[in-house]
mmCIF file of C-alpha atoms in Angstrom:
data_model
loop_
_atom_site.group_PDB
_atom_site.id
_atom_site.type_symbol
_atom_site.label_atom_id
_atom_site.label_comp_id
_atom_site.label_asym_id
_atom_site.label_seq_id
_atom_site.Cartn_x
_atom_site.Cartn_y
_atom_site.Cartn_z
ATOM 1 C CA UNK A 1124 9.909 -8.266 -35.578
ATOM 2 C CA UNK A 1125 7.338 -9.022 -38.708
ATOM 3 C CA UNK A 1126 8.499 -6.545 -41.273
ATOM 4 C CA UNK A 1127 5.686 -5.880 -43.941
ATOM 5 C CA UNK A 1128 6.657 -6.538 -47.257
ATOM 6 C CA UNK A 1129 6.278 -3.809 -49.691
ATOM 7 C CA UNK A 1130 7.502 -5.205 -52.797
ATOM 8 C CA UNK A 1131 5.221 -5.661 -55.946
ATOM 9 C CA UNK A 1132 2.575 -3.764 -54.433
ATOM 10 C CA UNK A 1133 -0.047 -2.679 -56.749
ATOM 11 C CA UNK A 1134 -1.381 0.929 -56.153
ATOM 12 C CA UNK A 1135 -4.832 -0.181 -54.443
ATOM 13 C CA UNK A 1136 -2.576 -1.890 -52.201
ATOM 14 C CA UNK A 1137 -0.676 0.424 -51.086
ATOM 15 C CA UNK A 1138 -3.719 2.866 -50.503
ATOM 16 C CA UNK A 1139 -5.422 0.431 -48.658
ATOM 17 C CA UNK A 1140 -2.267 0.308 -45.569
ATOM 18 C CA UNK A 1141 -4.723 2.817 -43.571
ATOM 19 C CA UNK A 1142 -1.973 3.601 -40.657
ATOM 20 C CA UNK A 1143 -0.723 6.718 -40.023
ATOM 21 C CA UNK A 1144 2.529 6.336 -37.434
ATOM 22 C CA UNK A 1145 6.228 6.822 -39.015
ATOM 23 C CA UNK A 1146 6.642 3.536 -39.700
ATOM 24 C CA UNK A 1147 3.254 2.870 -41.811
ATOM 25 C CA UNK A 1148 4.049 5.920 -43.611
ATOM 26 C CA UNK A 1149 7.958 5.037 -44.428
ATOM 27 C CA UNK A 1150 6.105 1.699 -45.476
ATOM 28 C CA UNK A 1151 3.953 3.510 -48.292
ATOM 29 C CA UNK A 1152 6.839 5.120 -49.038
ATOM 30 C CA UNK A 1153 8.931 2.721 -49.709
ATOM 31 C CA UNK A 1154 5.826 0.795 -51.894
ATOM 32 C CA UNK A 1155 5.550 3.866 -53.293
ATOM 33 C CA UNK A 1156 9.320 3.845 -54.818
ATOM 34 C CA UNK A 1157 8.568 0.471 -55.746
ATOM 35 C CA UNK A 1158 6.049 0.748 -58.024
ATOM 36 C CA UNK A 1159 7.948 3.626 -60.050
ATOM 37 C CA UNK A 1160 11.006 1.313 -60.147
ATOM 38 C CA UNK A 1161 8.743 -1.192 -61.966
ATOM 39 C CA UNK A 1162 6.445 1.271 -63.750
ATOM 40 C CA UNK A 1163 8.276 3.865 -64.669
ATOM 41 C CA UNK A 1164 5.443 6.194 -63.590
ATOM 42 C CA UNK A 1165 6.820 9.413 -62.364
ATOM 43 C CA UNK A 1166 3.910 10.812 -59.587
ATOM 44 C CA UNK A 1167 4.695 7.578 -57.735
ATOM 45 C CA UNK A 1168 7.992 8.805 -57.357
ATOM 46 C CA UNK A 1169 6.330 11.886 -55.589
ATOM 47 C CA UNK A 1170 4.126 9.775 -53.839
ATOM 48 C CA UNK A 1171 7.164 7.983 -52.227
ATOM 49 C CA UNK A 1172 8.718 11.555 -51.667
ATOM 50 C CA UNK A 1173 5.339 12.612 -49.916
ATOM 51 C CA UNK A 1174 4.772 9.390 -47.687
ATOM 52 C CA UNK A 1175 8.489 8.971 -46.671
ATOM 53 C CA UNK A 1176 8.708 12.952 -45.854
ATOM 54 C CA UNK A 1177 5.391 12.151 -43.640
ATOM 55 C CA UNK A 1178 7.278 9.474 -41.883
ATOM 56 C CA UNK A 1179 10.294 11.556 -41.283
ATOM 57 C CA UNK A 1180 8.026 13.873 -39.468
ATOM 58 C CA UNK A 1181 6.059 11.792 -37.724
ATOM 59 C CA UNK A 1182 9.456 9.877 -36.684
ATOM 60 C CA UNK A 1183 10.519 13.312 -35.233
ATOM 61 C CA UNK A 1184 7.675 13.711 -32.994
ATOM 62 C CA UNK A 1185 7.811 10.372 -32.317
ATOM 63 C CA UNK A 1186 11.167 11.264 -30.826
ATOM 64 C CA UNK A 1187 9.939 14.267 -28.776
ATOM 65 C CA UNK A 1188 7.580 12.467 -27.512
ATOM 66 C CA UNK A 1189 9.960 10.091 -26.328
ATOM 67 C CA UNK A 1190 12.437 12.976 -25.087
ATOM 68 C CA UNK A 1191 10.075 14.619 -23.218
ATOM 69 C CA UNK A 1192 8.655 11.634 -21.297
ATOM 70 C CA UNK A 1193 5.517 11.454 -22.671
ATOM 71 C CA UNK A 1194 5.054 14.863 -21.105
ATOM 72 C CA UNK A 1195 5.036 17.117 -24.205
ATOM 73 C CA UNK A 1196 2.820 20.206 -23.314
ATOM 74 C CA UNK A 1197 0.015 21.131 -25.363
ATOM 75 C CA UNK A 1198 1.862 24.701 -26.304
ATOM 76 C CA UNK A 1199 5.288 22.911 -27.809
ATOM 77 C CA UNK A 1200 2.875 20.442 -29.171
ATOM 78 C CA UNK A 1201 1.170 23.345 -31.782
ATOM 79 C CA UNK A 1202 4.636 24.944 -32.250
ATOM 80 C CA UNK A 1203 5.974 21.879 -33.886
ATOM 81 C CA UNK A 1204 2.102 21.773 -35.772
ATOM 82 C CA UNK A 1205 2.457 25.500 -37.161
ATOM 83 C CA UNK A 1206 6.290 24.711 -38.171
ATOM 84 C CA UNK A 1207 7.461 21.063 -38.999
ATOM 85 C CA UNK A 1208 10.864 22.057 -38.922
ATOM 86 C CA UNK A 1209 10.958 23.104 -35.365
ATOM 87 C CA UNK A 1210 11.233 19.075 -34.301
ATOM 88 C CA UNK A 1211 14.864 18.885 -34.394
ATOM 89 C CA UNK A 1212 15.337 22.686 -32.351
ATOM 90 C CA UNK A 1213 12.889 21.665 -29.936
ATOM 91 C CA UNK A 1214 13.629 18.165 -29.105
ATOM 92 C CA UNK A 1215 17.332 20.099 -28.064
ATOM 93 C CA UNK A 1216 15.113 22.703 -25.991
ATOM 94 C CA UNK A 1217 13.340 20.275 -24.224
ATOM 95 C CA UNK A 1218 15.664 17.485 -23.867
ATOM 96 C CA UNK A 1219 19.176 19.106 -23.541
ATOM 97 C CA UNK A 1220 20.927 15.703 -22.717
ATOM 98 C CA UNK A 1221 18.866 13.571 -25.125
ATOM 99 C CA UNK A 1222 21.937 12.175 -26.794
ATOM 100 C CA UNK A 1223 23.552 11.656 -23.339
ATOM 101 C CA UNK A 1224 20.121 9.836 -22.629
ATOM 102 C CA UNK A 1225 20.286 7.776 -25.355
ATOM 103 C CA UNK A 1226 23.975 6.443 -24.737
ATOM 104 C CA UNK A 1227 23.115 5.957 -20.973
ATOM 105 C CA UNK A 1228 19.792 4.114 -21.710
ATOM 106 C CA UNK A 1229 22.189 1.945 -24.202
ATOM 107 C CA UNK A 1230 24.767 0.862 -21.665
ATOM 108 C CA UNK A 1231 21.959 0.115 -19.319
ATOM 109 C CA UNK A 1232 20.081 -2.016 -22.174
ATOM 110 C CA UNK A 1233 23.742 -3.884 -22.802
ATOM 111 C CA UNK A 1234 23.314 -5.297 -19.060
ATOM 112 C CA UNK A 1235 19.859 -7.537 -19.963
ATOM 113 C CA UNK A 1236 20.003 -9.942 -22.967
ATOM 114 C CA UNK A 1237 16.300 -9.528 -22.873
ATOM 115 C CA UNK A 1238 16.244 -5.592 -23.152
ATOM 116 C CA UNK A 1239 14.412 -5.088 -26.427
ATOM 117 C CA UNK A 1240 16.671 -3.828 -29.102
ATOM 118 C CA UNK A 1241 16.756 -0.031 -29.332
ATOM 119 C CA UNK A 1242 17.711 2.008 -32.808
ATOM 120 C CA UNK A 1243 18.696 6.025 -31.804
ATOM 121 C CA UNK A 1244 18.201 8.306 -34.385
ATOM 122 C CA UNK A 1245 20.264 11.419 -35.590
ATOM 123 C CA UNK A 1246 18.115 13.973 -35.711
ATOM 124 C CA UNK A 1247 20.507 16.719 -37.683
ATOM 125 C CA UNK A 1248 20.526 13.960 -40.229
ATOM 126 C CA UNK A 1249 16.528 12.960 -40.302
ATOM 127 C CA UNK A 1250 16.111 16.716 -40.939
ATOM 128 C CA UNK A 1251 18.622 16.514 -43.845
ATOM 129 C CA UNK A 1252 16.961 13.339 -45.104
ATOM 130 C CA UNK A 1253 13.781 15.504 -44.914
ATOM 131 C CA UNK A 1254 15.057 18.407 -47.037
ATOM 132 C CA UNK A 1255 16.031 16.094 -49.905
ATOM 133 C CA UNK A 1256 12.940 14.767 -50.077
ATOM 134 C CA UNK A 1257 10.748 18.290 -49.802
ATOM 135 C CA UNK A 1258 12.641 19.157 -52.956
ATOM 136 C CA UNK A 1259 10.684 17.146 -55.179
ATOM 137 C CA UNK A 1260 7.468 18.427 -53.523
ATOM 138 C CA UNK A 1261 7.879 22.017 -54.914
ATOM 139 C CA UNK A 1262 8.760 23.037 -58.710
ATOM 140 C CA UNK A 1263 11.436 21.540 -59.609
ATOM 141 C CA UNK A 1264 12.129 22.908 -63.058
ATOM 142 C CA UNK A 1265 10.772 22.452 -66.242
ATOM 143 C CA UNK A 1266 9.501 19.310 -67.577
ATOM 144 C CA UNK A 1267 11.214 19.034 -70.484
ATOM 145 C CA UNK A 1268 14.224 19.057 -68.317
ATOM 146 C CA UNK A 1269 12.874 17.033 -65.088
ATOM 147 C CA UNK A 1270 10.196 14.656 -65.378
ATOM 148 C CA UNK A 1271 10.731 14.542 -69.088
ATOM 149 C CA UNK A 1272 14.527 13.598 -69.027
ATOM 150 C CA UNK A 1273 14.738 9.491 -68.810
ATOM 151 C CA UNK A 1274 18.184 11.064 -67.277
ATOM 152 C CA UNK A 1275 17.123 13.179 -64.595
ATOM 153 C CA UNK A 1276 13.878 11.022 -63.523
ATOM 154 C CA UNK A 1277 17.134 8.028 -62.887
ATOM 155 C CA UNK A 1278 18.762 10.340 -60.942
ATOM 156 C CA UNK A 1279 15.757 11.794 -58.836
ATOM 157 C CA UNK A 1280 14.801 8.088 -58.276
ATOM 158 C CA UNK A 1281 18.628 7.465 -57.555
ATOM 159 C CA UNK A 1282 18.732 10.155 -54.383
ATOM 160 C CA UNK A 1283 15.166 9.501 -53.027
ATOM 161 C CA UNK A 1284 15.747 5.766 -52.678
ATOM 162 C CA UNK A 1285 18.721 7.052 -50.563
ATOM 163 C CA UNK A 1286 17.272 8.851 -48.825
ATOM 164 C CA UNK A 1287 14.280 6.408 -47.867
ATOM 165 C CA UNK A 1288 15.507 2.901 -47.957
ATOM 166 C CA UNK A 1289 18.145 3.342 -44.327
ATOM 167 C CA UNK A 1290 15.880 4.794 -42.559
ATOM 168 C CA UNK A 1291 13.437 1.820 -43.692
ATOM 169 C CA UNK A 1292 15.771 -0.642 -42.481
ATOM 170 C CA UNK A 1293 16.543 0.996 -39.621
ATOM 171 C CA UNK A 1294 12.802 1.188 -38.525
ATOM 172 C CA UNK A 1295 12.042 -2.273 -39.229
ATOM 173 C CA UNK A 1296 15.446 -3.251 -37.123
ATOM 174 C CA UNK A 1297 14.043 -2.458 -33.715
ATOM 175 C CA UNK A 1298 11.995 0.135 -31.749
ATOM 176 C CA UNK A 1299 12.904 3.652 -30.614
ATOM 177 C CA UNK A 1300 13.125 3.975 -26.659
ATOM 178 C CA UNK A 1301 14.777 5.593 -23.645
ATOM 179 C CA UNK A 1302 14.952 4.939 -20.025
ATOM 180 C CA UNK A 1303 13.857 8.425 -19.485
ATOM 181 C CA UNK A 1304 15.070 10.045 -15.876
ATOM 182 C CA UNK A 1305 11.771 9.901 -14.237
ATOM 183 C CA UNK A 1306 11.474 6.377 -14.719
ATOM 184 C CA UNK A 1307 14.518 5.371 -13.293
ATOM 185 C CA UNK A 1308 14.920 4.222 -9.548
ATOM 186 C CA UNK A 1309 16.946 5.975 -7.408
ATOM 187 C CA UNK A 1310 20.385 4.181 -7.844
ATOM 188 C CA UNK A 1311 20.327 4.374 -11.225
ATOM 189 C CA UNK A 1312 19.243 8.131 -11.413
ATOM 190 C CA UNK A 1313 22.091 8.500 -9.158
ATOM 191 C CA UNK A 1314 24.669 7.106 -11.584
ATOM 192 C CA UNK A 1315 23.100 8.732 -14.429
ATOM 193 C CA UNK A 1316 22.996 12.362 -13.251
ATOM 194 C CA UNK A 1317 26.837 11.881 -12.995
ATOM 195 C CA UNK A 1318 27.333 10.442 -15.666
ATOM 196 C CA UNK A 1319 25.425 13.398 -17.052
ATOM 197 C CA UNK A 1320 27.395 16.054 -15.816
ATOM 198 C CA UNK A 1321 30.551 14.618 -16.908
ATOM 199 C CA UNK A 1322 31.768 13.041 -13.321
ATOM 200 C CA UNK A 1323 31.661 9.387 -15.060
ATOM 201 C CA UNK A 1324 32.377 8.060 -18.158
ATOM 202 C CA UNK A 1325 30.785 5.647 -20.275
ATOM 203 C CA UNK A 1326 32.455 2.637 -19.182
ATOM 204 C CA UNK A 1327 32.286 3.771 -15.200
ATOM 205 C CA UNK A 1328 29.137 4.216 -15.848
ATOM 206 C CA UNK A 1329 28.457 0.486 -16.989
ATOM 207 C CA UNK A 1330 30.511 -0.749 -14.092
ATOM 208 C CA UNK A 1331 28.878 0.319 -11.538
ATOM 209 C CA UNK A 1332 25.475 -0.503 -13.339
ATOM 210 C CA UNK A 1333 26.432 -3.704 -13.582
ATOM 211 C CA UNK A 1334 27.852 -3.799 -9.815
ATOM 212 C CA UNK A 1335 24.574 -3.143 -8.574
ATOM 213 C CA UNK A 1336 22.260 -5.440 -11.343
ATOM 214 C CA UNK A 1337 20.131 -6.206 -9.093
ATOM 215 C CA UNK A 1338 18.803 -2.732 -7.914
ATOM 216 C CA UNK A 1339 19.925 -1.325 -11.444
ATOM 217 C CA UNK A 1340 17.017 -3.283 -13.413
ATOM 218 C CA UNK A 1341 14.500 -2.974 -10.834
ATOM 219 C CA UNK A 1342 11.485 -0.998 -12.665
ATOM 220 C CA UNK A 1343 13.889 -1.165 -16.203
#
């Protein structure tokens, strides 16, 4: 996977990166909390905040997208529009078993070496990541004791570059992805919609995957 370097990027630089998925705007982001680290200059600390917040929404529908199929209707589309924080409540509307998806789609991954690798997000978390970020896009207190304090402006800088930089490696470590029901073919649907309801566990479930490779991967 080519990661883009965003170290020692120079503000025209980092304007110029004209994509808009989660990952481009993590990546302006992360530039973005760069450049203060070397400059000292506080609004590209907010810059980073408003980039990386961008990504983390952009990640989430990202994820719906994913949870839903590709299927997402044009009506839970424009909820998650009107409120951004609906991602997280939605994707568990839509996608009841997502997490159950996720760990079946990884055991059925572990059976091809070839299988590209596939990061799973927390989505509880990526809202909490998003919250600590939004703080430093409202008022935040005066500036004599905020952007004026040498103090505070370390520590602000401190929590945002927590916030950012795992989610930045974790982007740049693989690509988000599940073998969503529909796409499965029949004997694997089969062995996922009991392991599903809870008649199989994970490593049953992997067994009998493996058993039956051969039809297992066909279509994966």
């Amino acid at each position: 996977m080519n990661i883009p370097n965003y170290i020692g990027k120079s503000p025209n630089e980092i304007l110029a990166t004209e994509f808009f998925d989660s990952a481009s705007y993590l990546y302006r982001g992360m530039a973005w909390l760069d450049y203060h680290k070397r400059t000292k200059q506080f609004s590209a600390l907010i810059y980073a905040c408003a980039e990386g917040r961008h990504g983390i929404e952009y990640l989430l529908f990202e994820e719906l997208v994913i949870s839903t199929g590709a299927n997402l209707s044009v009506e839970d589309y424009q909820k998650c529009v009107n409120e951004r924080n609906r991602f997280k409540k939605t994707i568990a509307q839509l996608s009841p078993d997502y997490e159950r998806l996720q760990e079946f789609t990884q055991i059925l991954a572990s059976l091809e070496a070839s299988f590209p690798k596939l990061i799973y997000w927390d989505h509880s978390a990526l809202m909490k990541a998003w919250g600590s970020l939004s703080h430093y896009l409202h008022w935040f207190g005066a500036r004599n004791l905020t952007s004026e304090s040498a103090t505070w402006v370390a520590s602000a800088q401190a929590e945002i570059s927590k916030v950012l930089e795992p989610i930045w490696l974790k982007i740049t470590s693989g690509q988000s992805g599940l073998m969503h029901p529909k796409d499965m073919n029949p004997v694997v649907r089969d062995i996922w919609e009991r392991f599903r309801l809870g008649e199989i566990d994970a490593p049953t479930a992997k067994f009998q995957l493996d058993y039956l490779k051969p039809l297992a991967l066909q279509n994966a």
